[in-house]
Structures are given as C-alpha cells and as structure tokens.
C-alpha cells in the first residue's frame, strides 16, 4: 500500500464508522417510536376516549400537558394512542407495497414477453394519474376508514417497487454467476431465492425506509380530508382535521398531533438517508 493511499483509506473508515453510528442512532429512535406506539395504551396517562365537558378546551397544565380538546379529552393521551394507528398503518402499507411490487417486478423480469408487457403497461396506467388525486378518488369510492385509505395508497405506490425490482433483476440475469448457477441445474425458485432476492434487497430496502415518512404524511392527509380514520378513533391526521377550526384560539389542540407527525416523519427520513449513504459506497 502506498503512503498516499493510507490517509484516504483512513478517511473512508472514519466516514463509514460515522455513518454506522448515525444509522444505529436513528434506527434506535425509530425502533423506540414503534415500540412506544405498540404499548401506547399502557403509556396513556388518561383514557383517550373519556370525555369531561368541565375541562373543554383547557389550556396545557400540569395535569394535562397538551391541554384538552372540545370534548374535554386529554390531548397527550390521544396523541400517544394515535401513534399506534398512524405508525402501524404506515408500516403495513409500506410492507405491502414493497412485497407486492417487488414480486411483480421479479415476475416481469423472469417471465418476460407477454407477462412483462401486460404488467408493465398496467403499472404505466397507475403512474399516469397524479398520485394523491388518484388515491383520493379510490378512497372516496371505497368509503372512509383506515383500511380503505391503505388500499387507496397501495394502488398508486406499488409500480415504483415493481420497476425497481424488474430493472435490478434484469441486470442480475446477465451476470456470470447467474449463468453459472443456471448451468449447474439450479431451479427457478432457487435462483430467485438464493441469488436474485439477496442482491436486489438493498436498493428496495432503502426505498422502503425512505417511503415510510411519505406514506405517513399521505395517510394523514387522507384522514385530514375525511377519507381515513374516523372519529373518535385517535389518528393524527383526523385529529388535526377535527380541531383545525380551533387553531386561532386553542392552537395546542391542532399543533400536538401535527408535531407528532413532523417528529415521526423526520426520524424515518433521517434513518432512510443514513441507510442509503451507508449502503452506497459512492456516497461514502
């Protein structure tokens, strides 16, 4: 090793260690957020559904740190309880579109010809519509509710993963080790399971993590417009919609769920950026 190359290697190692620490830090925050939302019912200081009209629109105090809403319900308890609906709905959505879209992409690349043409033209149809507008139309047809909002967003989000998985799989098929595995008699299932999926999982994982924040905001947007979770179910988007007319006089009621969305999206976006930088040697 030349002396001129040693400082460069040391710098690369320092950058890699820094990215690794950042990834563990943001990953720990994201995991803490998910675990806290799972145990949200135990963490709520009050019953998030309990109404007390004597405490209607109370300002933040020692008893109610984020104040109360128009029905006297504790806002801190509702924000904590709403984390379970908002975060787990988002994770379910991202998991579904990642698995379904990746499967379609692998099938297109592997089968080729008519299958590839039909499925890719179908994805083009979904991509031709403005994303959120199409999701609003689908959610309106299906009716309100968290599950219908998830289906509406899934309908417009899977083509991205299908195209990514397809391009990655097509590139892998031309690699020498894939040709050698085919000549060795490996079955299609074994080729996909042992060679294709492990090699395309990196870019797909980064895309999925980066999508969590986007999907969380879009789910909250549908709920805000009345096409997602319905009151009295605590969900951050619907909570902001239900209290938006109180923003000039009691802003804490609307800002509390809004800050929860901001904080959660920021954590997942920072985690996604860090994972992307860590897995991409060019960015290091």
Short mmCIF file of the C-alpha atoms (twelve columns), coordinates in Angstrom:
data_MODEL
# 
_entry.id   MODEL 
# 
loop_
_atom_site.group_PDB 
_atom_site.id 
_atom_site.type_symbol 
_atom_site.label_atom_id 
_atom_site.label_alt_id 
_atom_site.label_comp_id 
_atom_site.label_asym_id 
_atom_site.label_seq_id 
_atom_site.Cartn_x 
_atom_site.Cartn_y 
_atom_site.Cartn_z 
_atom_site.pdbx_PDB_model_num 
ATOM 1   C CA . UNK A 1   0.000   0.000   0.000   1 
ATOM 2   C CA . UNK A 2   1.379   3.411   -0.968  1 
ATOM 3   C CA . UNK A 3   1.717   6.141   1.631   1 
ATOM 4   C CA . UNK A 4   -0.565  8.461   -0.369  1 
ATOM 5   C CA . UNK A 5   -3.394  5.912   -0.254  1 
ATOM 6   C CA . UNK A 6   -3.239  5.406   3.534   1 
ATOM 7   C CA . UNK A 7   -4.867  8.751   4.515   1 
ATOM 8   C CA . UNK A 8   -7.667  8.140   2.001   1 
ATOM 9   C CA . UNK A 9   -8.388  4.709   3.448   1 
ATOM 10  C CA . UNK A 10  -8.352  6.093   6.994   1 
ATOM 11  C CA . UNK A 11  -10.773 8.846   5.955   1 
ATOM 12  C CA . UNK A 12  -13.075 6.290   4.351   1 
ATOM 13  C CA . UNK A 13  -13.033 4.189   7.509   1 
ATOM 14  C CA . UNK A 14  -13.856 7.229   9.641   1 
ATOM 15  C CA . UNK A 15  -16.747 8.148   7.340   1 
ATOM 16  C CA . UNK A 16  -18.041 4.580   7.402   1 
ATOM 17  C CA . UNK A 17  -17.895 4.447   11.203  1 
ATOM 18  C CA . UNK A 18  -19.692 7.791   11.411  1 
ATOM 19  C CA . UNK A 19  -22.456 6.578   9.110   1 
ATOM 20  C CA . UNK A 20  -22.730 3.374   11.096  1 
ATOM 21  C CA . UNK A 21  -23.154 5.281   14.363  1 
ATOM 22  C CA . UNK A 22  -25.769 7.545   12.768  1 
ATOM 23  C CA . UNK A 23  -27.617 4.505   11.438  1 
ATOM 24  C CA . UNK A 24  -27.680 2.875   14.872  1 
ATOM 25  C CA . UNK A 25  -28.822 6.142   16.473  1 
ATOM 26  C CA . UNK A 26  -31.697 6.844   14.086  1 
ATOM 27  C CA . UNK A 27  -32.553 3.157   13.923  1 
ATOM 28  C CA . UNK A 28  -32.779 3.109   17.716  1 
ATOM 29  C CA . UNK A 29  -35.051 6.164   17.690  1 
ATOM 30  C CA . UNK A 30  -37.289 4.583   15.043  1 
ATOM 31  C CA . UNK A 31  -37.433 1.313   16.978  1 
ATOM 32  C CA . UNK A 32  -38.226 3.198   20.195  1 
ATOM 33  C CA . UNK A 33  -41.026 5.019   18.401  1 
ATOM 34  C CA . UNK A 34  -42.501 1.763   17.092  1 
ATOM 35  C CA . UNK A 35  -42.253 0.025   20.483  1 
ATOM 36  C CA . UNK A 36  -43.785 3.022   22.261  1 
ATOM 37  C CA . UNK A 37  -46.679 3.071   19.796  1 
ATOM 38  C CA . UNK A 38  -47.241 -0.653  20.331  1 
ATOM 39  C CA . UNK A 39  -47.598 -0.100  24.083  1 
ATOM 40  C CA . UNK A 40  -49.447 3.207   23.657  1 
ATOM 41  C CA . UNK A 41  -52.466 2.060   25.672  1 
ATOM 42  C CA . UNK A 42  -50.262 1.458   28.710  1 
ATOM 43  C CA . UNK A 43  -48.422 4.776   28.262  1 
ATOM 44  C CA . UNK A 44  -51.527 6.987   28.120  1 
ATOM 45  C CA . UNK A 45  -51.962 8.944   31.389  1 
ATOM 46  C CA . UNK A 46  -55.743 9.136   30.791  1 
ATOM 47  C CA . UNK A 47  -58.348 7.260   28.802  1 
ATOM 48  C CA . UNK A 48  -58.081 8.819   25.298  1 
ATOM 49  C CA . UNK A 49  -61.832 8.329   24.767  1 
ATOM 50  C CA . UNK A 50  -63.017 9.683   28.132  1 
ATOM 51  C CA . UNK A 51  -64.961 12.941  27.831  1 
ATOM 52  C CA . UNK A 52  -65.142 15.564  30.576  1 
ATOM 53  C CA . UNK A 53  -67.162 18.604  29.477  1 
ATOM 54  C CA . UNK A 54  -65.986 20.541  32.523  1 
ATOM 55  C CA . UNK A 55  -62.469 20.539  31.007  1 
ATOM 56  C CA . UNK A 56  -63.454 21.538  27.481  1 
ATOM 57  C CA . UNK A 57  -60.590 23.195  25.549  1 
ATOM 58  C CA . UNK A 58  -58.462 23.543  28.655  1 
ATOM 59  C CA . UNK A 59  -55.013 25.055  28.200  1 
ATOM 60  C CA . UNK A 60  -51.868 22.981  28.836  1 
ATOM 61  C CA . UNK A 61  -51.268 22.473  32.554  1 
ATOM 62  C CA . UNK A 62  -49.533 20.148  34.996  1 
ATOM 63  C CA . UNK A 63  -52.497 17.735  34.842  1 
ATOM 64  C CA . UNK A 64  -52.930 17.907  31.060  1 
ATOM 65  C CA . UNK A 65  -49.566 18.668  29.478  1 
ATOM 66  C CA . UNK A 66  -51.026 19.237  25.999  1 
ATOM 67  C CA . UNK A 67  -54.383 20.555  27.123  1 
ATOM 68  C CA . UNK A 68  -57.770 19.070  26.200  1 
ATOM 69  C CA . UNK A 69  -59.979 19.125  23.097  1 
ATOM 70  C CA . UNK A 70  -63.539 20.346  22.675  1 
ATOM 71  C CA . UNK A 71  -64.865 17.256  24.453  1 
ATOM 72  C CA . UNK A 72  -62.505 17.534  27.405  1 
ATOM 73  C CA . UNK A 73  -60.352 14.596  26.279  1 
ATOM 74  C CA . UNK A 74  -56.681 14.680  27.247  1 
ATOM 75  C CA . UNK A 75  -54.668 15.556  24.132  1 
ATOM 76  C CA . UNK A 76  -51.464 13.898  25.291  1 
ATOM 77  C CA . UNK A 77  -53.309 10.600  25.731  1 
ATOM 78  C CA . UNK A 78  -54.930 10.942  22.304  1 
ATOM 79  C CA . UNK A 79  -51.628 11.751  20.613  1 
ATOM 80  C CA . UNK A 80  -49.982 8.725   22.247  1 
ATOM 81  C CA . UNK A 81  -52.926 6.471   21.379  1 
ATOM 82  C CA . UNK A 82  -52.973 7.828   17.828  1 
ATOM 83  C CA . UNK A 83  -49.375 6.750   17.294  1 
ATOM 84  C CA . UNK A 84  -50.460 3.117   17.096  1 
ATOM 85  C CA . UNK A 85  -52.944 3.792   14.310  1 
ATOM 86  C CA . UNK A 86  -50.702 6.175   12.367  1 
ATOM 87  C CA . UNK A 87  -47.390 4.313   12.616  1 
ATOM 88  C CA . UNK A 88  -48.614 0.739   12.252  1 
ATOM 89  C CA . UNK A 89  -50.926 1.682   9.363   1 
ATOM 90  C CA . UNK A 90  -47.918 3.222   7.616   1 
ATOM 91  C CA . UNK A 91  -45.681 0.205   8.267   1 
ATOM 92  C CA . UNK A 92  -48.413 -2.132  7.000   1 
ATOM 93  C CA . UNK A 93  -48.799 -0.053  3.853   1 
ATOM 94  C CA . UNK A 94  -45.059 0.142   3.125   1 
ATOM 95  C CA . UNK A 95  -44.610 -3.594  3.796   1 
ATOM 96  C CA . UNK A 96  -47.443 -4.471  1.423   1 
ATOM 97  C CA . UNK A 97  -46.340 -2.283  -1.491  1 
ATOM 98  C CA . UNK A 98  -42.716 -3.389  -1.063  1 
ATOM 99  C CA . UNK A 99  -43.509 -7.107  -1.147  1 
ATOM 100 C CA . UNK A 100 -46.216 -6.923  -3.804  1 
ATOM 101 C CA . UNK A 101 -44.353 -4.521  -6.073  1 
ATOM 102 C CA . UNK A 102 -41.063 -6.435  -5.792  1 
ATOM 103 C CA . UNK A 103 -42.812 -9.710  -6.576  1 
ATOM 104 C CA . UNK A 104 -44.431 -8.224  -9.681  1 
ATOM 105 C CA . UNK A 105 -41.089 -6.804  -10.804 1 
ATOM 106 C CA . UNK A 106 -39.276 -10.128 -10.417 1 
ATOM 107 C CA . UNK A 107 -42.047 -11.932 -12.287 1 
ATOM 108 C CA . UNK A 108 -41.872 -9.409  -15.131 1 
ATOM 109 C CA . UNK A 109 -38.104 -9.717  -15.482 1 
ATOM 110 C CA . UNK A 110 -38.081 -13.503 -15.210 1 
ATOM 111 C CA . UNK A 111 -41.081 -14.354 -17.383 1 
ATOM 112 C CA . UNK A 112 -40.523 -11.652 -19.988 1 
ATOM 113 C CA . UNK A 113 -42.522 -11.199 -23.205 1 
ATOM 114 C CA . UNK A 114 -46.290 -11.086 -22.749 1 
ATOM 115 C CA . UNK A 115 -46.258 -11.161 -18.936 1 
ATOM 116 C CA . UNK A 116 -43.748 -8.334  -18.786 1 
ATOM 117 C CA . UNK A 117 -45.646 -6.284  -21.342 1 
ATOM 118 C CA . UNK A 118 -49.055 -6.678  -19.666 1 
ATOM 119 C CA . UNK A 119 -47.873 -5.968  -16.122 1 
ATOM 120 C CA . UNK A 120 -45.656 -3.035  -17.074 1 
ATOM 121 C CA . UNK A 121 -48.437 -1.430  -19.120 1 
ATOM 122 C CA . UNK A 122 -50.689 -1.878  -16.099 1 
ATOM 123 C CA . UNK A 123 -48.144 -0.085  -13.926 1 
ATOM 124 C CA . UNK A 124 -47.943 2.672   -16.553 1 
ATOM 125 C CA . UNK A 125 -51.696 3.163   -16.201 1 
ATOM 126 C CA . UNK A 126 -51.354 3.718   -12.451 1 
ATOM 127 C CA . UNK A 127 -48.362 6.014   -12.901 1 
ATOM 128 C CA . UNK A 128 -50.234 8.110   -15.483 1 
ATOM 129 C CA . UNK A 129 -52.551 9.513   -12.803 1 
ATOM 130 C CA . UNK A 130 -51.467 12.142  -10.258 1 
ATOM 131 C CA . UNK A 131 -50.692 10.007  -7.201  1 
ATOM 132 C CA . UNK A 132 -52.595 11.653  -4.380  1 
ATOM 133 C CA . UNK A 133 -55.517 12.640  -6.634  1 
ATOM 134 C CA . UNK A 134 -55.943 9.028   -7.715  1 
ATOM 135 C CA . UNK A 135 -55.697 7.877   -4.086  1 
ATOM 136 C CA . UNK A 136 -58.413 10.383  -3.143  1 
ATOM 137 C CA . UNK A 137 -60.663 9.009   -5.891  1 
ATOM 138 C CA . UNK A 138 -60.082 5.389   -4.849  1 
ATOM 139 C CA . UNK A 139 -60.596 6.175   -1.164  1 
ATOM 140 C CA . UNK A 140 -63.796 8.073   -1.973  1 
ATOM 141 C CA . UNK A 141 -65.156 5.109   -3.960  1 
ATOM 142 C CA . UNK A 142 -64.235 2.594   -1.269  1 
ATOM 143 C CA . UNK A 143 -65.522 4.817   1.537   1 
ATOM 144 C CA . UNK A 144 -63.786 6.086   4.651   1 
ATOM 145 C CA . UNK A 145 -61.699 4.064   7.054   1 
ATOM 146 C CA . UNK A 146 -58.059 3.260   7.680   1 
ATOM 147 C CA . UNK A 147 -58.114 0.024   5.677   1 
ATOM 148 C CA . UNK A 148 -59.605 1.702   2.603   1 
ATOM 149 C CA . UNK A 149 -57.046 4.519   2.856   1 
ATOM 150 C CA . UNK A 150 -54.268 1.912   2.906   1 
ATOM 151 C CA . UNK A 151 -55.730 0.185   -0.167  1 
ATOM 152 C CA . UNK A 152 -56.040 3.512   -1.987  1 
ATOM 153 C CA . UNK A 153 -52.402 4.439   -1.383  1 
ATOM 154 C CA . UNK A 154 -51.216 0.896   -2.142  1 
ATOM 155 C CA . UNK A 155 -52.911 1.083   -5.550  1 
ATOM 156 C CA . UNK A 156 -50.730 4.025   -6.608  1 
ATOM 157 C CA . UNK A 157 -47.484 3.098   -4.830  1 
ATOM 158 C CA . UNK A 158 -46.624 -0.460  -5.923  1 
ATOM 159 C CA . UNK A 159 -45.447 0.373   -9.513  1 
ATOM 160 C CA . UNK A 160 -42.311 2.112   -8.211  1 
ATOM 161 C CA . UNK A 161 -41.154 -1.059  -6.477  1 
ATOM 162 C CA . UNK A 162 -42.138 -3.213  -9.443  1 
ATOM 163 C CA . UNK A 163 -39.991 -1.163  -11.807 1 
ATOM 164 C CA . UNK A 164 -37.070 -1.085  -9.383  1 
ATOM 165 C CA . UNK A 165 -37.162 -4.871  -8.809  1 
ATOM 166 C CA . UNK A 166 -37.553 -5.502  -12.538 1 
ATOM 167 C CA . UNK A 167 -34.533 -3.403  -13.511 1 
ATOM 168 C CA . UNK A 168 -32.372 -4.929  -10.789 1 
ATOM 169 C CA . UNK A 169 -33.392 -8.467  -11.762 1 
ATOM 170 C CA . UNK A 170 -32.735 -7.867  -15.466 1 
ATOM 171 C CA . UNK A 171 -29.247 -6.613  -14.613 1 
ATOM 172 C CA . UNK A 172 -28.580 -9.681  -12.464 1 
ATOM 173 C CA . UNK A 173 -29.643 -12.102 -15.188 1 
ATOM 174 C CA . UNK A 174 -26.674 -11.035 -17.307 1 
ATOM 175 C CA . UNK A 175 -24.145 -11.632 -14.515 1 
ATOM 176 C CA . UNK A 176 -21.753 -14.588 -14.927 1 
ATOM 177 C CA . UNK A 177 -22.616 -16.145 -11.561 1 
ATOM 178 C CA . UNK A 178 -26.275 -16.331 -12.586 1 
ATOM 179 C CA . UNK A 179 -25.355 -18.068 -15.822 1 
ATOM 180 C CA . UNK A 180 -23.153 -20.479 -13.889 1 
ATOM 181 C CA . UNK A 181 -25.966 -21.238 -11.442 1 
ATOM 182 C CA . UNK A 182 -28.334 -21.981 -14.329 1 
ATOM 183 C CA . UNK A 183 -25.800 -24.296 -15.962 1 
ATOM 184 C CA . UNK A 184 -25.360 -26.063 -12.608 1 
ATOM 185 C CA . UNK A 185 -29.032 -27.025 -12.740 1 
ATOM 186 C CA . UNK A 186 -30.471 -24.651 -10.149 1 
ATOM 187 C CA . UNK A 187 -34.243 -24.363 -10.302 1 
ATOM 188 C CA . UNK A 188 -36.036 -21.099 -10.919 1 
ATOM 189 C CA . UNK A 189 -37.148 -20.913 -7.289  1 
ATOM 190 C CA . UNK A 190 -33.593 -21.489 -6.055  1 
ATOM 191 C CA . UNK A 191 -32.183 -18.856 -8.410  1 
ATOM 192 C CA . UNK A 192 -34.685 -16.264 -7.253  1 
ATOM 193 C CA . UNK A 193 -34.499 -17.162 -3.568  1 
ATOM 194 C CA . UNK A 194 -30.707 -17.538 -3.252  1 
ATOM 195 C CA . UNK A 195 -29.398 -15.080 -5.841  1 
ATOM 196 C CA . UNK A 196 -31.982 -12.541 -7.000  1 
ATOM 197 C CA . UNK A 197 -33.671 -11.540 -3.731  1 
ATOM 198 C CA . UNK A 198 -30.460 -11.088 -1.674  1 
ATOM 199 C CA . UNK A 199 -28.879 -8.969  -4.418  1 
ATOM 200 C CA . UNK A 200 -31.832 -6.650  -5.040  1 
ATOM 201 C CA . UNK A 201 -32.904 -6.272  -1.415  1 
ATOM 202 C CA . UNK A 202 -30.505 -3.373  -0.687  1 
ATOM 203 C CA . UNK A 203 -31.978 -0.747  -3.059  1 
ATOM 204 C CA . UNK A 204 -35.510 -1.907  -2.303  1 
ATOM 205 C CA . UNK A 205 -34.928 -1.671  1.458   1 
ATOM 206 C CA . UNK A 206 -33.562 1.867   1.143   1 
ATOM 207 C CA . UNK A 207 -36.555 2.899   -0.976  1 
ATOM 208 C CA . UNK A 208 -38.965 1.370   1.539   1 
ATOM 209 C CA . UNK A 209 -37.401 3.143   4.521   1 
ATOM 210 C CA . UNK A 210 -37.439 6.465   2.664   1 
ATOM 211 C CA . UNK A 211 -41.095 5.858   1.764   1 
ATOM 212 C CA . UNK A 212 -42.243 5.490   5.381   1 
ATOM 213 C CA . UNK A 213 -42.293 9.233   6.003   1 
ATOM 214 C CA . UNK A 214 -44.023 9.949   2.691   1 
ATOM 215 C CA . UNK A 215 -46.697 7.311   3.249   1 
ATOM 216 C CA . UNK A 216 -47.278 8.544   6.806   1 
ATOM 217 C CA . UNK A 217 -47.974 12.060  5.554   1 
ATOM 218 C CA . UNK A 218 -50.239 10.814  2.766   1 
ATOM 219 C CA . UNK A 219 -52.227 8.640   5.165   1 
ATOM 220 C CA . UNK A 220 -52.565 11.609  7.497   1 
ATOM 221 C CA . UNK A 221 -53.637 13.712  4.508   1 
ATOM 222 C CA . UNK A 222 -56.418 11.283  3.591   1 
ATOM 223 C CA . UNK A 223 -57.571 11.215  7.210   1 
ATOM 224 C CA . UNK A 224 -57.452 15.011  7.330   1 
ATOM 225 C CA . UNK A 225 -59.786 15.111  4.328   1 
ATOM 226 C CA . UNK A 226 -62.180 12.662  5.977   1 
ATOM 227 C CA . UNK A 227 -61.197 9.605   3.908   1 
ATOM 228 C CA . UNK A 228 -59.106 7.831   6.530   1 
ATOM 229 C CA . UNK A 229 -59.637 7.057   10.193  1 
ATOM 230 C CA . UNK A 230 -62.979 8.243   11.539  1 
ATOM 231 C CA . UNK A 231 -63.514 9.962   14.904  1 
ATOM 232 C CA . UNK A 232 -63.418 9.110   17.741  1 
ATOM 233 C CA . UNK A 233 -60.552 6.784   16.709  1 
ATOM 234 C CA . UNK A 234 -57.357 8.679   17.616  1 
ATOM 235 C CA . UNK A 235 -55.303 9.194   14.462  1 
ATOM 236 C CA . UNK A 236 -53.020 12.162  13.899  1 
ATOM 237 C CA . UNK A 237 -54.475 13.297  10.576  1 
ATOM 238 C CA . UNK A 238 -58.100 13.025  11.655  1 
ATOM 239 C CA . UNK A 239 -57.269 14.737  14.966  1 
ATOM 240 C CA . UNK A 240 -55.858 17.728  13.074  1 
ATOM 241 C CA . UNK A 241 -58.935 17.816  10.853  1 
ATOM 242 C CA . UNK A 242 -61.303 17.627  13.801  1 
ATOM 243 C CA . UNK A 243 -59.617 20.547  15.588  1 
ATOM 244 C CA . UNK A 244 -58.471 22.762  12.706  1 
ATOM 245 C CA . UNK A 245 -61.108 25.423  13.422  1 
ATOM 246 C CA . UNK A 246 -59.649 25.805  16.934  1 
ATOM 247 C CA . UNK A 247 -56.206 26.786  15.624  1 
ATOM 248 C CA . UNK A 248 -56.669 30.569  16.104  1 
ATOM 249 C CA . UNK A 249 -57.903 30.267  19.700  1 
ATOM 250 C CA . UNK A 250 -56.561 26.952  21.069  1 
ATOM 251 C CA . UNK A 251 -53.576 26.144  18.804  1 
ATOM 252 C CA . UNK A 252 -52.171 23.436  21.098  1 
ATOM 253 C CA . UNK A 253 -55.047 21.119  20.188  1 
ATOM 254 C CA . UNK A 254 -54.055 21.098  16.498  1 
ATOM 255 C CA . UNK A 255 -50.301 21.513  16.898  1 
ATOM 256 C CA . UNK A 256 -49.933 18.464  19.167  1 
ATOM 257 C CA . UNK A 257 -50.782 15.819  16.503  1 
ATOM 258 C CA . UNK A 258 -49.062 17.948  13.864  1 
ATOM 259 C CA . UNK A 259 -45.810 17.905  15.817  1 
ATOM 260 C CA . UNK A 260 -46.166 14.124  16.293  1 
ATOM 261 C CA . UNK A 261 -46.354 13.706  12.504  1 
ATOM 262 C CA . UNK A 262 -43.382 16.034  11.995  1 
ATOM 263 C CA . UNK A 263 -41.237 14.243  14.581  1 
ATOM 264 C CA . UNK A 264 -42.037 10.746  13.286  1 
ATOM 265 C CA . UNK A 265 -41.516 11.637  9.615   1 
ATOM 266 C CA . UNK A 266 -38.213 13.346  10.445  1 
ATOM 267 C CA . UNK A 267 -36.892 10.256  12.261  1 
ATOM 268 C CA . UNK A 268 -37.770 7.854   9.449   1 
ATOM 269 C CA . UNK A 269 -36.450 10.206  6.752   1 
ATOM 270 C CA . UNK A 270 -33.131 10.640  8.565   1 
ATOM 271 C CA . UNK A 271 -32.894 6.867   9.015   1 
ATOM 272 C CA . UNK A 272 -33.598 6.325   5.321   1 
ATOM 273 C CA . UNK A 273 -30.974 8.871   4.250   1 
ATOM 274 C CA . UNK A 274 -28.395 7.302   6.545   1 
ATOM 275 C CA . UNK A 275 -29.108 3.760   5.339   1 
ATOM 276 C CA . UNK A 276 -28.844 4.941   1.734   1 
ATOM 277 C CA . UNK A 277 -25.493 6.621   2.349   1 
ATOM 278 C CA . UNK A 278 -24.163 3.621   4.261   1 
ATOM 279 C CA . UNK A 279 -25.090 1.111   1.550   1 
ATOM 280 C CA . UNK A 280 -23.837 3.283   -1.325  1 
ATOM 281 C CA . UNK A 281 -20.009 3.337   -1.444  1 
ATOM 282 C CA . UNK A 282 -20.041 6.287   -3.883  1 
ATOM 283 C CA . UNK A 283 -21.799 8.450   -1.282  1 
ATOM 284 C CA . UNK A 284 -19.212 7.449   1.331   1 
# 
